[in-house]
mmCIF file of C-alpha atoms and ligand atoms in Angstrom:
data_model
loop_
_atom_site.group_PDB
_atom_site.id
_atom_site.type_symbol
_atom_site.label_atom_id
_atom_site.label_comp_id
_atom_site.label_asym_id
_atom_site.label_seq_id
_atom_site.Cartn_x
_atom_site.Cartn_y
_atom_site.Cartn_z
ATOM 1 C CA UNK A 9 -13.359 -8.581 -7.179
ATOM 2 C CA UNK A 10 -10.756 -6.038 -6.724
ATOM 3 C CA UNK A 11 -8.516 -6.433 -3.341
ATOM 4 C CA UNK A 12 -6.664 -2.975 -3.174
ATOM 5 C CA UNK A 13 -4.610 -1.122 -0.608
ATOM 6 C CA UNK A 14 -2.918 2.096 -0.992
ATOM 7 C CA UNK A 15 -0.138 3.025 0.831
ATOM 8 C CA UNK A 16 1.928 5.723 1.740
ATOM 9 C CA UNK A 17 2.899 8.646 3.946
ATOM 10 C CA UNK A 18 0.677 10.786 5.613
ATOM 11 C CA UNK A 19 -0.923 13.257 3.062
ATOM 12 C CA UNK A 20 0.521 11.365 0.393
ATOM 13 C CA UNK A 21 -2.863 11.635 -1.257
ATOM 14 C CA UNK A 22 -3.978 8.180 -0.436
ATOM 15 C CA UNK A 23 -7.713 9.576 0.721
ATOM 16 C CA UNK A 24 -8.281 11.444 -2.145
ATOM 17 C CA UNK A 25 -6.872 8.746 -4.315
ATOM 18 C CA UNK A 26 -9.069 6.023 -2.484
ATOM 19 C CA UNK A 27 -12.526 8.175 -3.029
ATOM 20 C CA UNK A 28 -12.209 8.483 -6.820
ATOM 21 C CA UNK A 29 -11.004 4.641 -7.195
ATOM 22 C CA UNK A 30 -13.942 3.774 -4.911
ATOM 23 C CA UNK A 31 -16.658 5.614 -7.139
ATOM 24 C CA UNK A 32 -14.796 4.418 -10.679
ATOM 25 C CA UNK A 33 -14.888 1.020 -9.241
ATOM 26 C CA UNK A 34 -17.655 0.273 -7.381
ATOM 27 C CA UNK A 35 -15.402 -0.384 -3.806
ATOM 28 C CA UNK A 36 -15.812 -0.072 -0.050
ATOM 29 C CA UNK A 37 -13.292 2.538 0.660
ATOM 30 C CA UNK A 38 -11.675 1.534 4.083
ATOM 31 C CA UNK A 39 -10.205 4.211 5.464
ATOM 32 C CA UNK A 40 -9.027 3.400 9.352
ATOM 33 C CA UNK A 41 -8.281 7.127 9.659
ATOM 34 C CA UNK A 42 -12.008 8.223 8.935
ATOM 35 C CA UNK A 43 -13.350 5.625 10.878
ATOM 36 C CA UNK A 44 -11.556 6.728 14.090
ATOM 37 C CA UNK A 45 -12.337 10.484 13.213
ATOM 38 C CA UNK A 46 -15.997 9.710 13.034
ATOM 39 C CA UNK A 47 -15.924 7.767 16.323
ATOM 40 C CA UNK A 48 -14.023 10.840 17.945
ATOM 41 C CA UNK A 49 -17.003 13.031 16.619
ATOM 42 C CA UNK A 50 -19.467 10.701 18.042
ATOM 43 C CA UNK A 51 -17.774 10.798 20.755
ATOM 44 C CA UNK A 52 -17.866 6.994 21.481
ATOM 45 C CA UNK A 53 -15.303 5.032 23.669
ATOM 46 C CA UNK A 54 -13.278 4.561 20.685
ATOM 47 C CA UNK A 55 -13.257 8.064 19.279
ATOM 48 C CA UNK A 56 -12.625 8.979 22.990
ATOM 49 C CA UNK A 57 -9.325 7.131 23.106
ATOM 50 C CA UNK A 58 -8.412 7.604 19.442
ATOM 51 C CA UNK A 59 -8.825 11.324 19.414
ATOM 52 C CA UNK A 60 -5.828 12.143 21.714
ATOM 53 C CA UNK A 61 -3.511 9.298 19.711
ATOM 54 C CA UNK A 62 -4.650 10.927 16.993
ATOM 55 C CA UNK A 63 -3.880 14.504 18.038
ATOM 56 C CA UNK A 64 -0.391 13.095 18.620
ATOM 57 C CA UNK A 65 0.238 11.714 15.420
ATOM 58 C CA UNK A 66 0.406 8.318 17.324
ATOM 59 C CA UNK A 67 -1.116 5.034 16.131
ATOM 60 C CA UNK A 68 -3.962 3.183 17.755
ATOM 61 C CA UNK A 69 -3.254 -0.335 19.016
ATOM 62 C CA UNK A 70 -2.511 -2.847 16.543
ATOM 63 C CA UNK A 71 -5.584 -5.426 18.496
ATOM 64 C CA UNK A 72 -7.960 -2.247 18.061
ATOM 65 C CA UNK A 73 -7.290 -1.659 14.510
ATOM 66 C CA UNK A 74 -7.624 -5.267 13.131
ATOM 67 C CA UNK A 75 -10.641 -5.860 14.905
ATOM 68 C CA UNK A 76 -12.091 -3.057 13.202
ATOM 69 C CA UNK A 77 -10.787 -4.181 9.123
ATOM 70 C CA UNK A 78 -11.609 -7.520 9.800
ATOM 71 C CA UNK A 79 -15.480 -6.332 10.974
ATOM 72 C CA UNK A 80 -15.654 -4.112 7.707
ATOM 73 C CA UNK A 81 -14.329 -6.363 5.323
ATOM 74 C CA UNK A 82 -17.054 -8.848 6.713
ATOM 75 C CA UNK A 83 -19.067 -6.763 4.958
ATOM 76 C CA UNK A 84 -18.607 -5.956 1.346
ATOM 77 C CA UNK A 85 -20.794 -6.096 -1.008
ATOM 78 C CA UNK A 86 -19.722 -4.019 -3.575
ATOM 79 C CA UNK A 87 -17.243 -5.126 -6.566
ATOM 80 C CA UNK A 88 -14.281 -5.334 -3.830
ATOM 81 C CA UNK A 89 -12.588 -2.908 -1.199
ATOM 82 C CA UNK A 90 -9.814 -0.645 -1.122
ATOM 83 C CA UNK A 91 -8.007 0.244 2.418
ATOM 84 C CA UNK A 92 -6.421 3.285 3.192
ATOM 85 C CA UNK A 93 -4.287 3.818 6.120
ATOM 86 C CA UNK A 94 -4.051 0.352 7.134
ATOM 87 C CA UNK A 95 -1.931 -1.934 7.717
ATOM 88 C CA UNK A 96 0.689 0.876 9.147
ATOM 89 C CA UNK A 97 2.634 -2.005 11.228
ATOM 90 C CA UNK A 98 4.583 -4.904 10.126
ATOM 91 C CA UNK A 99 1.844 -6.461 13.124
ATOM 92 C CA UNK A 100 -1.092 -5.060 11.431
ATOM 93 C CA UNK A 101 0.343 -6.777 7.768
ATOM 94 C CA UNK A 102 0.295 -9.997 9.366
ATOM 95 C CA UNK A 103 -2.658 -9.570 11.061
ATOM 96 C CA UNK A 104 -4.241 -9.038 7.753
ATOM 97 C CA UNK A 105 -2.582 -11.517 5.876
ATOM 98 C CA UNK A 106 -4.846 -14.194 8.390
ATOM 99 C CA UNK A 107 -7.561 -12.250 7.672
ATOM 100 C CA UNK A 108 -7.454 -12.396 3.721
ATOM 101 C CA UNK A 109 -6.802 -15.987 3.978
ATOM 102 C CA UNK A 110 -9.870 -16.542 6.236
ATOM 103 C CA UNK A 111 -11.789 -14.266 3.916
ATOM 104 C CA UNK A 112 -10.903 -15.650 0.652
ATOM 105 C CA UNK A 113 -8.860 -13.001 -1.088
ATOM 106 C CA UNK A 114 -5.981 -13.825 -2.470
ATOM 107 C CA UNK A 115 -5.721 -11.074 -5.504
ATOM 108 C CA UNK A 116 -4.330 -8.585 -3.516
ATOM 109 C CA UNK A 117 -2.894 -5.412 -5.296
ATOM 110 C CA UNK A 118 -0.701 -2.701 -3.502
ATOM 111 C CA UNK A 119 -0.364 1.061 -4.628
ATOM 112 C CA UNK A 120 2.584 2.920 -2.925
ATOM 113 C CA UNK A 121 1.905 6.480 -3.587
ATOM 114 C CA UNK A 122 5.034 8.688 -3.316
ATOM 115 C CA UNK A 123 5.767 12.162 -2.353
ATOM 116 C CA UNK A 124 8.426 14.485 -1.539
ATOM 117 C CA UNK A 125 7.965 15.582 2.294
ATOM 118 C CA UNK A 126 8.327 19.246 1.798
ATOM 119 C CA UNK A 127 5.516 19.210 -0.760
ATOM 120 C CA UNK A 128 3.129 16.706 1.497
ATOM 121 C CA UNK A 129 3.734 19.024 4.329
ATOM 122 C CA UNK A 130 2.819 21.882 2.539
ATOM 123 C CA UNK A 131 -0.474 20.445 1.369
ATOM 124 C CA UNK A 132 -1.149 19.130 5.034
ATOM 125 C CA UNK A 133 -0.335 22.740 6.343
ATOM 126 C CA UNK A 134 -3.039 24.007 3.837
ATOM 127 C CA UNK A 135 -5.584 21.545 5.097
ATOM 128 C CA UNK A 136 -5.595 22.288 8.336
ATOM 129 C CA UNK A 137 -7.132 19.043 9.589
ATOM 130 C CA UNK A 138 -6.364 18.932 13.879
ATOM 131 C CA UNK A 139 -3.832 16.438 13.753
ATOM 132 C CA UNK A 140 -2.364 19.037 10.588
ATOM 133 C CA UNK A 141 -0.358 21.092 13.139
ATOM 134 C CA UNK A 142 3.466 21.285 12.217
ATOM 135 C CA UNK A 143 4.144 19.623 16.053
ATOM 136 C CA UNK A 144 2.226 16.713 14.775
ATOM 137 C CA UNK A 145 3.011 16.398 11.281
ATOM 138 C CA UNK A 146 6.504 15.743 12.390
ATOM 139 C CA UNK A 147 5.714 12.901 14.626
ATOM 140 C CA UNK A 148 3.242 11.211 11.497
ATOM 141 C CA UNK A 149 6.409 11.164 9.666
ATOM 142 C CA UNK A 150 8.662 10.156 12.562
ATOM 143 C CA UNK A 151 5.981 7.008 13.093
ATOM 144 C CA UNK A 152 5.806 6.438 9.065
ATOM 145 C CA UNK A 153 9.510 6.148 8.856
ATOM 146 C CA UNK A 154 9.780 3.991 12.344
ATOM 147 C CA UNK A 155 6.452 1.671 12.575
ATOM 148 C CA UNK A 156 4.965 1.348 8.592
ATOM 149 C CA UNK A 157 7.980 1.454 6.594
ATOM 150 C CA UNK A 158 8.782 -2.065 7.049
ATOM 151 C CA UNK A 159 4.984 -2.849 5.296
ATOM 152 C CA UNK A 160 6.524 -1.953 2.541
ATOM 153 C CA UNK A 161 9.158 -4.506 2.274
ATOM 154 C CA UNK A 162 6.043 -7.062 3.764
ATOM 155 C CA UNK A 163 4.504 -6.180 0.406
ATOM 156 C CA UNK A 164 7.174 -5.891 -2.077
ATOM 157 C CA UNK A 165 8.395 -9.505 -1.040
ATOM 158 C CA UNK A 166 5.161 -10.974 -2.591
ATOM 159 C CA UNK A 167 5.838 -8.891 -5.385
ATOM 160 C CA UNK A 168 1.988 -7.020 -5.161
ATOM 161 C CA UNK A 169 3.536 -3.623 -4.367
ATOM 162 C CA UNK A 170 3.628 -0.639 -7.669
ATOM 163 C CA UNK A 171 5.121 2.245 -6.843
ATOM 164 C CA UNK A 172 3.528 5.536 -7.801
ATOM 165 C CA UNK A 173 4.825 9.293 -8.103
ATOM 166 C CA UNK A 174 1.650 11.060 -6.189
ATOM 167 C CA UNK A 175 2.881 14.477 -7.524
ATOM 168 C CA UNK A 176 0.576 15.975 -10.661
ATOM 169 C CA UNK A 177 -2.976 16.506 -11.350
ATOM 170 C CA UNK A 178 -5.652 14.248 -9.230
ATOM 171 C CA UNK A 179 -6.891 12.978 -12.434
ATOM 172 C CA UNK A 180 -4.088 12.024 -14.238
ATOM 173 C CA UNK A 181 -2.571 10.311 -11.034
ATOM 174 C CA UNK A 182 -5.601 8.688 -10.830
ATOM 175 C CA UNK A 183 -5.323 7.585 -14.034
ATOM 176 C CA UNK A 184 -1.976 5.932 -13.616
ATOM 177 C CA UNK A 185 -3.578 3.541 -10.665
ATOM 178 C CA UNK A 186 -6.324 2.634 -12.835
ATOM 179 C CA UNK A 187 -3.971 1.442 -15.359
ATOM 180 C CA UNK A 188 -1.493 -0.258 -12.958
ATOM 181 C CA UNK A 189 -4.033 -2.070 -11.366
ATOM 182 C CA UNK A 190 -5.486 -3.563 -14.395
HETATM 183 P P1 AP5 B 230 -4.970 8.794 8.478
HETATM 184 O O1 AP5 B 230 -6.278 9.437 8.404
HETATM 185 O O2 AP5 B 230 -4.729 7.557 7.731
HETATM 186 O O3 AP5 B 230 -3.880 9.904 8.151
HETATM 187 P P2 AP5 B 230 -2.485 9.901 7.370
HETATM 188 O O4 AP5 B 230 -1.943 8.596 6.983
HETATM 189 O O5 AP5 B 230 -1.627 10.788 8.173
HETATM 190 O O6 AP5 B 230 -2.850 10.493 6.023
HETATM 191 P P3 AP5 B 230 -3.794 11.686 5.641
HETATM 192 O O7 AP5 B 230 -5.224 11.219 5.731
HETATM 193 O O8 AP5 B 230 -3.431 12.926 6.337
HETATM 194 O O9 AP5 B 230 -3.340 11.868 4.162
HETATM 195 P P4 AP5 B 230 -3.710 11.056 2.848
HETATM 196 O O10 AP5 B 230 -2.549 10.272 2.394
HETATM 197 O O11 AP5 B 230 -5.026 10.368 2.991
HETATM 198 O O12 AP5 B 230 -3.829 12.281 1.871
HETATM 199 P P5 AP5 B 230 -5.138 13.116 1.457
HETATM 200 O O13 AP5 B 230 -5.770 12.486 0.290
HETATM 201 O O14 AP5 B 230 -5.950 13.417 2.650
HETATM 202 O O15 AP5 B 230 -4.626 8.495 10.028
HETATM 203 C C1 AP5 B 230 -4.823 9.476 10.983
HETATM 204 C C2 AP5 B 230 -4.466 8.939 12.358
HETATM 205 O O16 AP5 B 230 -5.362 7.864 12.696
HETATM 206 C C3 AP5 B 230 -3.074 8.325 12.485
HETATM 207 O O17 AP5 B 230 -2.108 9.304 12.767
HETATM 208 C C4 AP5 B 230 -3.291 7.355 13.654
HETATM 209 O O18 AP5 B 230 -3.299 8.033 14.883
HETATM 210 C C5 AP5 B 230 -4.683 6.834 13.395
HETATM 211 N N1 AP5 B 230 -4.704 5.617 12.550
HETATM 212 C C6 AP5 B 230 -5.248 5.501 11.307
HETATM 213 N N2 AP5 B 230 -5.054 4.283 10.825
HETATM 214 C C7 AP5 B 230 -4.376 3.604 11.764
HETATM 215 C C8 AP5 B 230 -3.856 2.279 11.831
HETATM 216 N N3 AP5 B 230 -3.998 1.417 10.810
HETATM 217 N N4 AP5 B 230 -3.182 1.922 12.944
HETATM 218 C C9 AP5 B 230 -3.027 2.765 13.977
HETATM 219 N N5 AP5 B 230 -3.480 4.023 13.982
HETATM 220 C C10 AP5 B 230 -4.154 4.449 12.877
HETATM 221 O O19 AP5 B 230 -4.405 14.453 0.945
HETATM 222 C C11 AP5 B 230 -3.820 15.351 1.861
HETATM 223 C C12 AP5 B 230 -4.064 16.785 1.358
HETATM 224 O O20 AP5 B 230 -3.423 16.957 0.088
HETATM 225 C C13 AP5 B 230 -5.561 17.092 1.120
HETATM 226 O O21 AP5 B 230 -5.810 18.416 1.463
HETATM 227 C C14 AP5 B 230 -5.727 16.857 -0.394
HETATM 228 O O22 AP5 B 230 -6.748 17.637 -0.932
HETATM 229 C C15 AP5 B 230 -4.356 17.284 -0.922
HETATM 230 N N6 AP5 B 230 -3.964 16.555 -2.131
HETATM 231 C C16 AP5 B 230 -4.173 15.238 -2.417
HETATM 232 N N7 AP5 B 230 -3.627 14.911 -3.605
HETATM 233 C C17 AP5 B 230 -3.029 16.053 -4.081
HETATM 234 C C18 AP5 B 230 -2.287 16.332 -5.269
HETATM 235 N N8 AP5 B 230 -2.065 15.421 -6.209
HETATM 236 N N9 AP5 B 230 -1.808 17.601 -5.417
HETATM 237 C C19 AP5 B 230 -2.036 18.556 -4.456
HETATM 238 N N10 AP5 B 230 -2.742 18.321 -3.309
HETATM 239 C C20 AP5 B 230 -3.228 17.078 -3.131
HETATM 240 MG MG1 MG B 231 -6.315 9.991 4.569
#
């Protein structure tokens, strides 16, 4: 059962990377980020309260978002999961660590996509999405640096952390994950 998370900044690529790994693979792809932008389009109590945050480039509380990983990976039944977006706080990585152990995954494989700023920004820019504003963008990166970086030393103490250049073609970045996570 593959037990994937990719990481990285915002517009790194990790949702585009995610999809295509999902389909190849056969995965839930858990992306927190969709899941609050669909609530916000619903227009539920969570989307309600998410929708500003997310407007801001702020993150949702770390109770909020584990409730909602641990409820969908409840529920795989596909050939594993891959998470996107999540865990973004040293919190959220413990949080999750309880969660694996309660669930019975212990294979866990981390993909840290990497990108120069200037060239994330301009893709972000180009997408347009309503938290793509350069206001915004600014504080995503401000929160990446301050609140998710130190995930990334959670990870690469266990030693489950590969580090990949997101720069290139989709497919032949793709590519690269599929063979480092063999
Ligand atoms: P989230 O949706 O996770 O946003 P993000 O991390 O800012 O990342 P993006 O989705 O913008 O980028 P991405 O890395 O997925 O790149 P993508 O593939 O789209 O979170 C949004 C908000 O929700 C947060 O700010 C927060 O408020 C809240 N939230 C979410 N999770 C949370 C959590 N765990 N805790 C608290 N709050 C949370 O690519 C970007 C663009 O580049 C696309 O247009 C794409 O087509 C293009 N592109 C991709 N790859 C390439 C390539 N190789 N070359 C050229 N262009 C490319
Ligand atoms: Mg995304």
């Amino acid at each position: 059962m593959h037990q994937l998370i990719i990481y990285g900044a915002p517009g790194v690529g990790k949702g585009t990377q995610a999809e295509l790994i999902a389909i190849k693979l056969n995965l839930e792809h858990i992306s927190t980020g969709a899941i609050l932008r669909k609530s916000a389009e619903e227009g539920n109590e969570l989307g309600l309260l998410a929708k500003e945050i997310m407007d801001r480039g702020d993150l949702v509380t770390d109770d909020i978002m584990n409730g909602i990983v641990k409820d969908s990976l409840k529920k795989i039944n596909k050939d594993g999961f891959i998470l996107d977006g999540y865990p973004r706080t040293l919190a959220q990585a413990e949080a999750l660590s309880e969660i694996f152990t309660e669930l019975g995954f212990k294979d866990i494989k981390v993909i840290n996509l990497i990108a120069d700023e200037n060239e994330i920004i301009t893709r972000l820019l180009k997408r347009g999405r309503s938290d793509d504003n350069k206001e915004t963008i600014a504080n995503r990166f401000k929160v990446y640096v301050e609140s998710t970086s130190p995930v990334k030393e959670f990870f690469a103490k266990q030693n489950i952390i590969k580090d990949i250049n997101g720069v290139g073609e989709i497919e032949d970045i793709n590519k690269i994950i599929l063979e480092a996570i063999k």
